[in-house]
Each structure stands twice: as C-alpha cells, then as structure tokens.
Amino acid sequence: QGGVILNQTAARALGWDNPADAIGQPLFGNLPRAAVLNGTIVGIANDMHYRSIRTQIEAVSYVNAATRGTMAIKIKPGDNAAALAVIDRVWKQNVPSYPIRRSFLQDDYAALYSGENRTFRLFISLSMTAILIACLGLFALTSFVTEYRIKEISIRKVLGATVASIAAMLSWNFSKLVVLANLIAWPVAWWAMQGWLGNFSYRTDVGISIFLFAGLATVSLALLTTFQRVYSVATANPIQALRTD
C-alpha cells in the first residue's frame, strides 16, 4: 500500500482526459513481478521515453515495491570508481548471496540505439568510400575528355574564346552529369528513407531541402574535383596543341 505516480499516458488510459484529475483517486490492480497494487494516486509525471523511440510511449506507474530489485543511484561526476567500490561493498555486506548487476543509465540508453549507431557508422563508411571512388572516376574522366578535346579548345581560344567561357563550358559538361545523377538518385533515396523511418513510431517529414542541399554539395564537390584540370586546359597556350596542324 502507498502512493502511486502515473505518467500522463497511464492516466488517460484509465479514463482521465485531464491527467491532473487523477490525483487523489484510489488505484487497484496487479503489477508484473510485484505485489498487488493498492494505493492512491499522488502525482502525475510527464511522459518520457524509457524504451527506444521505435515504440510509442507506454503507460507507466511508479510505485515503491519492495519486491523489485532495481535501485537508481546518483553518483557525483568524477568519482565513478570510488562510488562503484562503495556500492559493491555495501551490496556484499547486505546481500552477499546475490551478485550485483549494475550499469550506467547513459549506457543503457545507448544500448537502445546500438543498431541505429551501427547503421549510421556503416552508412558513413560506405558513403565516404563511394564519394572517393566517384571523385577519382570524375577526375579520370575530366583528364580524358580535356585531352581528347584539346585541339577544339585551342581553336576556340584562337577564335576569341575567353578562359572563363572555356572553363564554364567544360565545368558544365561535367556538372550536368552530376545533376542528372542527383535527379535519378532523389526518388530512390526518398523511398529508402521512408522505408527506414517506417520502423519508428514517430515520423518526421523528409523535405525537399535535404535533397537540394545534397545536390548542391555534390555539384560543388564535382567542380572542386575537376577545377585543376579544367583550369590548366583553359589557360594553356593554344599554339602547343595546334603546332602539329
């Protein structure tokens, strides 16, 4: 017997549209792995996640059940080792026949999202590898195309084309491939993100801004990758390329 604290979800589940109205009301029932509940609601706690956000917030009651073997202890920051030693000693003095199992709250919360953390690290690794391969391929393509079109570029310069116009022409030739790749990738990425977000109880909208930012970032990276080769060809002396003609 004693006081019971409910979270807001539990109060609503028991019929109180306004959770505060439950305060002072009696509550009876059975608790898993605990004694029969027979007490008075003395408070309402705000809803909070104590499981992964893959699940919705559940109804929770907070009771002082002597049969439950879990205790929460606040430790002064910086004294973890000393505090754990004291806890272990006191535990052995009082319940030596039962081994203690302890963990830090932040570690328990981190374990809830260990799968997401592994997925995130794998995604970052694969993304960086893919970007590196793409940049190497784009640089090789830039070198091949500019070498193949060196005489055309030299003729354009002789006929009055400026360095800026030649650089813009070559940069656009490569950038439009990146733009096309983004247009193809966006629907696939949106579909994949929707599928992954479907694993969670609380959804977030995937706006167009994230795709526009990704497109701008990839085009900028492509321009940086091709800049050195494009600039060297655009500023080269056309006589060197046309000498054999």
PDB file of C-alpha atoms in Angstrom:
ATOM      1  CA  GLN A   1       0.000   0.000   0.000  1.00  0.00           C
ATOM      2  CA  GLY A   2       1.088   3.560  -0.568  1.00  0.00           C
ATOM      3  CA  GLY A   3       1.304   6.316  -3.091  1.00  0.00           C
ATOM      4  CA  VAL A   4       1.340   5.735  -6.828  1.00  0.00           C
ATOM      5  CA  ILE A   5       2.620   8.088  -9.512  1.00  0.00           C
ATOM      6  CA  LEU A   6       1.287   7.665 -13.043  1.00  0.00           C
ATOM      7  CA  ASN A   7       2.571   9.119 -16.251  1.00  0.00           C
ATOM      8  CA  GLN A   8       0.166  11.097 -18.416  1.00  0.00           C
ATOM      9  CA  THR A   9      -0.419   8.196 -20.810  1.00  0.00           C
ATOM     10  CA  ALA A  10      -1.401   5.889 -17.946  1.00  0.00           C
ATOM     11  CA  ALA A  11      -3.831   8.442 -16.529  1.00  0.00           C
ATOM     12  CA  ARG A  12      -5.521   8.880 -19.893  1.00  0.00           C
ATOM     13  CA  ALA A  13      -5.653   5.106 -20.395  1.00  0.00           C
ATOM     14  CA  LEU A  14      -7.505   4.813 -17.071  1.00  0.00           C
ATOM     15  CA  GLY A  15     -10.152   7.291 -18.209  1.00  0.00           C
ATOM     16  CA  TRP A  16      -8.982  10.715 -17.081  1.00  0.00           C
ATOM     17  CA  ASP A  17      -8.915  13.085 -20.034  1.00  0.00           C
ATOM     18  CA  ASN A  18      -7.159  15.605 -17.825  1.00  0.00           C
ATOM     19  CA  PRO A  19      -4.360  13.621 -16.111  1.00  0.00           C
ATOM     20  CA  ALA A  20      -4.296  16.033 -13.160  1.00  0.00           C
ATOM     21  CA  ASP A  21      -7.828  14.927 -12.211  1.00  0.00           C
ATOM     22  CA  ALA A  22      -6.429  11.500 -11.273  1.00  0.00           C
ATOM     23  CA  ILE A  23      -4.539  12.867  -8.266  1.00  0.00           C
ATOM     24  CA  GLY A  24      -6.100  11.675  -5.027  1.00  0.00           C
ATOM     25  CA  GLN A  25      -8.023   8.818  -6.641  1.00  0.00           C
ATOM     26  CA  PRO A  26      -7.592   5.210  -5.432  1.00  0.00           C
ATOM     27  CA  LEU A  27      -5.933   2.672  -7.708  1.00  0.00           C
ATOM     28  CA  PHE A  28      -6.091  -1.113  -7.501  1.00  0.00           C
ATOM     29  CA  GLY A  29      -4.527  -3.778  -9.694  1.00  0.00           C
ATOM     30  CA  ASN A  30      -1.743  -6.292 -10.176  1.00  0.00           C
ATOM     31  CA  LEU A  31       1.813  -5.391 -11.150  1.00  0.00           C
ATOM     32  CA  PRO A  32       4.106  -7.805 -13.020  1.00  0.00           C
ATOM     33  CA  ARG A  33       6.657  -9.423 -10.687  1.00  0.00           C
ATOM     34  CA  ALA A  34       5.326  -7.300  -7.800  1.00  0.00           C
ATOM     35  CA  ALA A  35       2.735  -7.286  -5.068  1.00  0.00           C
ATOM     36  CA  VAL A  36      -0.919  -6.407  -5.595  1.00  0.00           C
ATOM     37  CA  LEU A  37      -1.248  -2.665  -6.127  1.00  0.00           C
ATOM     38  CA  ASN A  38      -3.455  -0.955  -3.587  1.00  0.00           C
ATOM     39  CA  GLY A  39      -2.755   2.712  -3.258  1.00  0.00           C
ATOM     40  CA  THR A  40      -3.654   6.296  -4.003  1.00  0.00           C
ATOM     41  CA  ILE A  41      -2.525   8.320  -6.988  1.00  0.00           C
ATOM     42  CA  VAL A  42      -0.333  11.032  -5.508  1.00  0.00           C
ATOM     43  CA  GLY A  43       1.166  12.557  -8.645  1.00  0.00           C
ATOM     44  CA  ILE A  44       1.309  12.692 -12.435  1.00  0.00           C
ATOM     45  CA  ALA A  45       4.655  12.568 -14.220  1.00  0.00           C
ATOM     46  CA  ASN A  46       5.295  13.852 -17.708  1.00  0.00           C
ATOM     47  CA  ASP A  47       5.504  11.275 -20.462  1.00  0.00           C
ATOM     48  CA  MET A  48       9.033  10.207 -21.307  1.00  0.00           C
ATOM     49  CA  HIS A  49      10.714   7.533 -23.362  1.00  0.00           C
ATOM     50  CA  TYR A  50      12.312   4.752 -21.359  1.00  0.00           C
ATOM     51  CA  ARG A  51      12.461   2.459 -24.366  1.00  0.00           C
ATOM     52  CA  SER A  52      13.610   3.054 -27.934  1.00  0.00           C
ATOM     53  CA  ILE A  53      11.606   5.587 -29.925  1.00  0.00           C
ATOM     54  CA  ARG A  54      10.777   2.721 -32.258  1.00  0.00           C
ATOM     55  CA  THR A  55       7.901   2.197 -29.803  1.00  0.00           C
ATOM     56  CA  GLN A  56       5.302   4.639 -28.560  1.00  0.00           C
ATOM     57  CA  ILE A  57       5.284   5.934 -25.004  1.00  0.00           C
ATOM     58  CA  GLU A  58       3.620   3.333 -22.789  1.00  0.00           C
ATOM     59  CA  ALA A  59       1.517   3.647 -19.649  1.00  0.00           C
ATOM     60  CA  VAL A  60       3.811   3.664 -16.607  1.00  0.00           C
ATOM     61  CA  SER A  61       3.168   3.576 -12.863  1.00  0.00           C
ATOM     62  CA  TYR A  62       5.829   4.436 -10.314  1.00  0.00           C
ATOM     63  CA  VAL A  63       5.467   2.580  -7.016  1.00  0.00           C
ATOM     64  CA  ASN A  64       7.648   1.788  -4.041  1.00  0.00           C
ATOM     65  CA  ALA A  65       7.571  -2.001  -4.482  1.00  0.00           C
ATOM     66  CA  ALA A  66       9.808  -3.828  -2.045  1.00  0.00           C
ATOM     67  CA  THR A  67       9.880  -6.915  -4.280  1.00  0.00           C
ATOM     68  CA  ARG A  68      11.613  -5.107  -7.106  1.00  0.00           C
ATOM     69  CA  GLY A  69      15.401  -5.434  -7.063  1.00  0.00           C
ATOM     70  CA  THR A  70      16.394  -2.327  -9.001  1.00  0.00           C
ATOM     71  CA  MET A  71      17.792   0.840  -7.467  1.00  0.00           C
ATOM     72  CA  ALA A  72      18.809   4.104  -9.103  1.00  0.00           C
ATOM     73  CA  ILE A  73      21.782   5.834  -7.502  1.00  0.00           C
ATOM     74  CA  LYS A  74      23.059   9.274  -8.435  1.00  0.00           C
ATOM     75  CA  ILE A  75      26.852   9.485  -8.475  1.00  0.00           C
ATOM     76  CA  LYS A  76      28.863  12.671  -8.198  1.00  0.00           C
ATOM     77  CA  PRO A  77      30.612  13.315 -11.543  1.00  0.00           C
ATOM     78  CA  GLY A  78      34.291  12.437 -11.465  1.00  0.00           C
ATOM     79  CA  ASP A  79      34.061   9.917  -8.618  1.00  0.00           C
ATOM     80  CA  ASN A  80      32.731   6.934 -10.539  1.00  0.00           C
ATOM     81  CA  ALA A  81      35.397   4.435  -9.488  1.00  0.00           C
ATOM     82  CA  ALA A  82      35.208   5.317  -5.792  1.00  0.00           C
ATOM     83  CA  ALA A  83      31.411   5.355  -5.816  1.00  0.00           C
ATOM     84  CA  LEU A  84      31.205   1.961  -7.515  1.00  0.00           C
ATOM     85  CA  ALA A  85      33.598   0.493  -4.962  1.00  0.00           C
ATOM     86  CA  VAL A  86      31.381   1.735  -2.115  1.00  0.00           C
ATOM     87  CA  ILE A  87      28.255   0.383  -3.812  1.00  0.00           C
ATOM     88  CA  ASP A  88      29.850  -3.033  -4.303  1.00  0.00           C
ATOM     89  CA  ARG A  89      30.997  -3.155  -0.671  1.00  0.00           C
ATOM     90  CA  VAL A  90      27.591  -2.201   0.730  1.00  0.00           C
ATOM     91  CA  TRP A  91      25.872  -4.687  -1.556  1.00  0.00           C
ATOM     92  CA  LYS A  92      28.090  -7.566  -0.420  1.00  0.00           C
ATOM     93  CA  GLN A  93      27.508  -6.637   3.204  1.00  0.00           C
ATOM     94  CA  ASN A  94      23.723  -6.783   2.842  1.00  0.00           C
ATOM     95  CA  VAL A  95      23.002  -9.397   0.149  1.00  0.00           C
ATOM     96  CA  PRO A  96      26.190 -11.448  -0.280  1.00  0.00           C
ATOM     97  CA  SER A  97      24.332 -14.394  -1.844  1.00  0.00           C
ATOM     98  CA  TYR A  98      23.158 -12.360  -4.864  1.00  0.00           C
ATOM     99  CA  PRO A  99      25.696 -10.970  -7.353  1.00  0.00           C
ATOM    100  CA  ILE A 100      25.246  -7.330  -8.205  1.00  0.00           C
ATOM    101  CA  ARG A 101      24.438  -6.291 -11.748  1.00  0.00           C
ATOM    102  CA  ARG A 102      24.976  -2.620 -12.351  1.00  0.00           C
ATOM    103  CA  SER A 103      25.158  -0.299 -15.325  1.00  0.00           C
ATOM    104  CA  PHE A 104      25.173   3.404 -16.074  1.00  0.00           C
ATOM    105  CA  LEU A 105      21.928   4.919 -17.286  1.00  0.00           C
ATOM    106  CA  GLN A 106      23.579   6.553 -20.289  1.00  0.00           C
ATOM    107  CA  ASP A 107      24.964   3.166 -21.322  1.00  0.00           C
ATOM    108  CA  ASP A 108      21.501   1.617 -21.092  1.00  0.00           C
ATOM    109  CA  TYR A 109      20.063   4.364 -23.275  1.00  0.00           C
ATOM    110  CA  ALA A 110      22.931   3.996 -25.732  1.00  0.00           C
ATOM    111  CA  ALA A 111      22.205   0.268 -25.958  1.00  0.00           C
ATOM    112  CA  LEU A 112      18.655   1.067 -27.060  1.00  0.00           C
ATOM    113  CA  TYR A 113      20.052   2.665 -30.209  1.00  0.00           C
ATOM    114  CA  SER A 114      23.055   0.420 -30.794  1.00  0.00           C
ATOM    115  CA  GLY A 115      21.501  -0.826 -34.030  1.00  0.00           C
ATOM    116  CA  GLU A 116      20.967   2.704 -35.323  1.00  0.00           C
ATOM    117  CA  ASN A 117      24.523   3.649 -34.347  1.00  0.00           C
ATOM    118  CA  ARG A 118      25.956   0.672 -36.241  1.00  0.00           C
ATOM    119  CA  THR A 119      23.828   1.530 -39.270  1.00  0.00           C
ATOM    120  CA  PHE A 120      24.992   5.144 -39.095  1.00  0.00           C
ATOM    121  CA  ARG A 121      28.677   4.196 -38.944  1.00  0.00           C
ATOM    122  CA  LEU A 122      28.263   1.728 -41.810  1.00  0.00           C
ATOM    123  CA  PHE A 123      26.406   4.326 -43.869  1.00  0.00           C
ATOM    124  CA  ILE A 124      29.116   6.935 -43.288  1.00  0.00           C
ATOM    125  CA  SER A 125      31.878   4.473 -44.224  1.00  0.00           C
ATOM    126  CA  LEU A 126      30.148   3.356 -47.416  1.00  0.00           C
ATOM    127  CA  SER A 127      29.249   6.936 -48.338  1.00  0.00           C
ATOM    128  CA  MET A 128      32.819   8.167 -47.931  1.00  0.00           C
ATOM    129  CA  THR A 129      34.106   5.228 -49.983  1.00  0.00           C
ATOM    130  CA  ALA A 130      31.555   5.891 -52.725  1.00  0.00           C
ATOM    131  CA  ILE A 131      32.410   9.610 -52.792  1.00  0.00           C
ATOM    132  CA  LEU A 132      36.132   8.858 -53.038  1.00  0.00           C
ATOM    133  CA  ILE A 133      35.601   6.415 -55.915  1.00  0.00           C
ATOM    134  CA  ALA A 134      33.292   8.883 -57.673  1.00  0.00           C
ATOM    135  CA  CYS A 135      35.831  11.712 -57.350  1.00  0.00           C
ATOM    136  CA  LEU A 136      38.633   9.540 -58.722  1.00  0.00           C
ATOM    137  CA  GLY A 137      36.444   8.468 -61.620  1.00  0.00           C
ATOM    138  CA  LEU A 138      35.366  12.035 -62.339  1.00  0.00           C
ATOM    139  CA  PHE A 139      38.962  13.253 -62.285  1.00  0.00           C
ATOM    140  CA  ALA A 140      39.974  10.490 -64.704  1.00  0.00           C
ATOM    141  CA  LEU A 141      37.042  11.341 -66.981  1.00  0.00           C
ATOM    142  CA  THR A 142      37.990  15.025 -66.872  1.00  0.00           C
ATOM    143  CA  SER A 143      41.573  14.251 -67.856  1.00  0.00           C
ATOM    144  CA  PHE A 144      40.458  12.035 -70.738  1.00  0.00           C
ATOM    145  CA  VAL A 145      37.844  14.439 -72.133  1.00  0.00           C
ATOM    146  CA  THR A 146      40.011  17.541 -71.898  1.00  0.00           C
ATOM    147  CA  GLU A 147      42.905  15.729 -73.574  1.00  0.00           C
ATOM    148  CA  TYR A 148      40.571  14.476 -76.300  1.00  0.00           C
ATOM    149  CA  ARG A 149      39.159  17.989 -76.893  1.00  0.00           C
ATOM    150  CA  ILE A 150      42.426  19.901 -76.523  1.00  0.00           C
ATOM    151  CA  LYS A 151      42.544  20.923 -80.196  1.00  0.00           C
ATOM    152  CA  GLU A 152      38.906  22.046 -80.145  1.00  0.00           C
ATOM    153  CA  ILE A 153      39.585  24.142 -77.068  1.00  0.00           C
ATOM    154  CA  SER A 154      42.705  25.631 -78.639  1.00  0.00           C
ATOM    155  CA  ILE A 155      40.766  26.619 -81.770  1.00  0.00           C
ATOM    156  CA  ARG A 156      38.091  28.260 -79.627  1.00  0.00           C
ATOM    157  CA  LYS A 157      40.797  30.295 -77.873  1.00  0.00           C
ATOM    158  CA  VAL A 158      42.329  31.355 -81.186  1.00  0.00           C
ATOM    159  CA  LEU A 159      38.884  32.484 -82.349  1.00  0.00           C
ATOM    160  CA  GLY A 160      38.481  34.658 -79.262  1.00  0.00           C
ATOM    161  CA  ALA A 161      37.009  32.466 -76.534  1.00  0.00           C
ATOM    162  CA  THR A 162      37.954  33.643 -73.058  1.00  0.00           C
ATOM    163  CA  VAL A 163      39.402  31.496 -70.303  1.00  0.00           C
ATOM    164  CA  ALA A 164      36.209  31.993 -68.284  1.00  0.00           C
ATOM    165  CA  SER A 165      33.933  30.850 -71.111  1.00  0.00           C
ATOM    166  CA  ILE A 166      36.032  27.738 -71.785  1.00  0.00           C
ATOM    167  CA  ALA A 167      36.198  26.871 -68.095  1.00  0.00           C
ATOM    168  CA  ALA A 168      32.435  27.374 -67.761  1.00  0.00           C
ATOM    169  CA  MET A 169      31.770  25.183 -70.806  1.00  0.00           C
ATOM    170  CA  LEU A 170      33.934  22.336 -69.547  1.00  0.00           C
ATOM    171  CA  SER A 171      32.657  22.614 -65.981  1.00  0.00           C
ATOM    172  CA  TRP A 172      29.051  22.471 -67.160  1.00  0.00           C
ATOM    173  CA  ASN A 173      29.763  19.403 -69.270  1.00  0.00           C
ATOM    174  CA  PHE A 174      30.795  17.536 -66.129  1.00  0.00           C
ATOM    175  CA  SER A 175      28.366  19.184 -63.705  1.00  0.00           C
ATOM    176  CA  LYS A 176      25.312  18.263 -65.764  1.00  0.00           C
ATOM    177  CA  LEU A 177      26.201  14.601 -65.298  1.00  0.00           C
ATOM    178  CA  VAL A 178      26.177  15.141 -61.539  1.00  0.00           C
ATOM    179  CA  VAL A 179      22.845  16.983 -61.751  1.00  0.00           C
ATOM    180  CA  LEU A 180      21.373  14.106 -63.773  1.00  0.00           C
ATOM    181  CA  ALA A 181      22.688  11.600 -61.231  1.00  0.00           C
ATOM    182  CA  ASN A 182      21.001  13.575 -58.436  1.00  0.00           C
ATOM    183  CA  LEU A 183      17.665  13.612 -60.253  1.00  0.00           C
ATOM    184  CA  ILE A 184      17.869   9.832 -60.609  1.00  0.00           C
ATOM    185  CA  ALA A 185      19.017   9.275 -57.014  1.00  0.00           C
ATOM    186  CA  TRP A 186      16.484  11.516 -55.262  1.00  0.00           C
ATOM    187  CA  PRO A 187      13.399   9.283 -55.741  1.00  0.00           C
ATOM    188  CA  VAL A 188      15.391   6.210 -54.709  1.00  0.00           C
ATOM    189  CA  ALA A 189      16.752   7.996 -51.622  1.00  0.00           C
ATOM    190  CA  TRP A 190      13.284   9.261 -50.680  1.00  0.00           C
ATOM    191  CA  TRP A 191      11.843   5.748 -50.967  1.00  0.00           C
ATOM    192  CA  ALA A 192      14.670   4.260 -48.873  1.00  0.00           C
ATOM    193  CA  MET A 193      14.332   6.941 -46.181  1.00  0.00           C
ATOM    194  CA  GLN A 194      10.577   6.437 -45.967  1.00  0.00           C
ATOM    195  CA  GLY A 195      11.104   2.710 -45.503  1.00  0.00           C
ATOM    196  CA  TRP A 196      13.665   3.234 -42.735  1.00  0.00           C
ATOM    197  CA  LEU A 197      11.596   5.864 -40.939  1.00  0.00           C
ATOM    198  CA  GLY A 198       8.669   3.454 -41.028  1.00  0.00           C
ATOM    199  CA  ASN A 199      10.427   1.456 -38.294  1.00  0.00           C
ATOM    200  CA  PHE A 200       9.768   4.243 -35.795  1.00  0.00           C
ATOM    201  CA  SER A 201       6.517   5.149 -34.068  1.00  0.00           C
ATOM    202  CA  TYR A 202       7.118   8.857 -34.529  1.00  0.00           C
ATOM    203  CA  ARG A 203       7.571  10.033 -38.085  1.00  0.00           C
ATOM    204  CA  THR A 204       9.388  13.055 -39.402  1.00  0.00           C
ATOM    205  CA  ASP A 205       8.814  14.590 -42.788  1.00  0.00           C
ATOM    206  CA  VAL A 206      11.565  14.330 -45.382  1.00  0.00           C
ATOM    207  CA  GLY A 207      11.544  17.760 -47.005  1.00  0.00           C
ATOM    208  CA  ILE A 208      12.933  18.812 -50.362  1.00  0.00           C
ATOM    209  CA  SER A 209      15.585  20.943 -48.646  1.00  0.00           C
ATOM    210  CA  ILE A 210      17.710  17.917 -47.706  1.00  0.00           C
ATOM    211  CA  PHE A 211      17.822  16.819 -51.349  1.00  0.00           C
ATOM    212  CA  LEU A 212      18.626  20.312 -52.595  1.00  0.00           C
ATOM    213  CA  PHE A 213      21.468  20.542 -50.086  1.00  0.00           C
ATOM    214  CA  ALA A 214      22.803  17.142 -51.179  1.00  0.00           C
ATOM    215  CA  GLY A 215      22.616  18.213 -54.823  1.00  0.00           C
ATOM    216  CA  LEU A 216      24.443  21.473 -54.132  1.00  0.00           C
ATOM    217  CA  ALA A 217      27.114  19.627 -52.143  1.00  0.00           C
ATOM    218  CA  THR A 218      27.741  17.044 -54.867  1.00  0.00           C
ATOM    219  CA  VAL A 219      27.899  19.645 -57.649  1.00  0.00           C
ATOM    220  CA  SER A 220      30.333  21.730 -55.577  1.00  0.00           C
ATOM    221  CA  LEU A 221      32.470  18.662 -54.936  1.00  0.00           C
ATOM    222  CA  ALA A 222      32.454  17.850 -58.650  1.00  0.00           C
ATOM    223  CA  LEU A 223      33.589  21.377 -59.514  1.00  0.00           C
ATOM    224  CA  LEU A 224      36.404  21.181 -56.973  1.00  0.00           C
ATOM    225  CA  THR A 225      37.473  17.789 -58.327  1.00  0.00           C
ATOM    226  CA  THR A 226      37.653  18.984 -61.938  1.00  0.00           C
ATOM    227  CA  PHE A 227      38.898  22.523 -61.277  1.00  0.00           C
ATOM    228  CA  GLN A 228      42.623  21.851 -61.549  1.00  0.00           C
ATOM    229  CA  ARG A 229      42.398  20.020 -64.869  1.00  0.00           C
ATOM    230  CA  VAL A 230      39.814  22.378 -66.375  1.00  0.00           C
ATOM    231  CA  TYR A 231      41.805  25.458 -65.373  1.00  0.00           C
ATOM    232  CA  SER A 232      45.071  24.096 -66.760  1.00  0.00           C
ATOM    233  CA  VAL A 233      43.459  23.323 -70.133  1.00  0.00           C
ATOM    234  CA  ALA A 234      41.595  26.641 -70.274  1.00  0.00           C
ATOM    235  CA  THR A 235      44.789  28.636 -69.641  1.00  0.00           C
ATOM    236  CA  ALA A 236      47.122  26.534 -71.799  1.00  0.00           C
ATOM    237  CA  ASN A 237      48.864  28.081 -74.811  1.00  0.00           C
ATOM    238  CA  PRO A 238      46.841  27.019 -77.906  1.00  0.00           C
ATOM    239  CA  ILE A 239      49.967  27.049 -80.051  1.00  0.00           C
ATOM    240  CA  GLN A 240      51.261  23.943 -78.285  1.00  0.00           C
ATOM    241  CA  ALA A 241      48.182  21.935 -79.274  1.00  0.00           C
ATOM    242  CA  LEU A 242      47.936  23.301 -82.830  1.00  0.00           C
ATOM    243  CA  ARG A 243      51.625  23.147 -83.685  1.00  0.00           C
ATOM    244  CA  THR A 244      51.321  19.766 -85.414  1.00  0.00           C
ATOM    245  CA  ASP A 245      48.397  21.003 -87.502  1.00  0.00           C
TER     246      ASP A 245
END
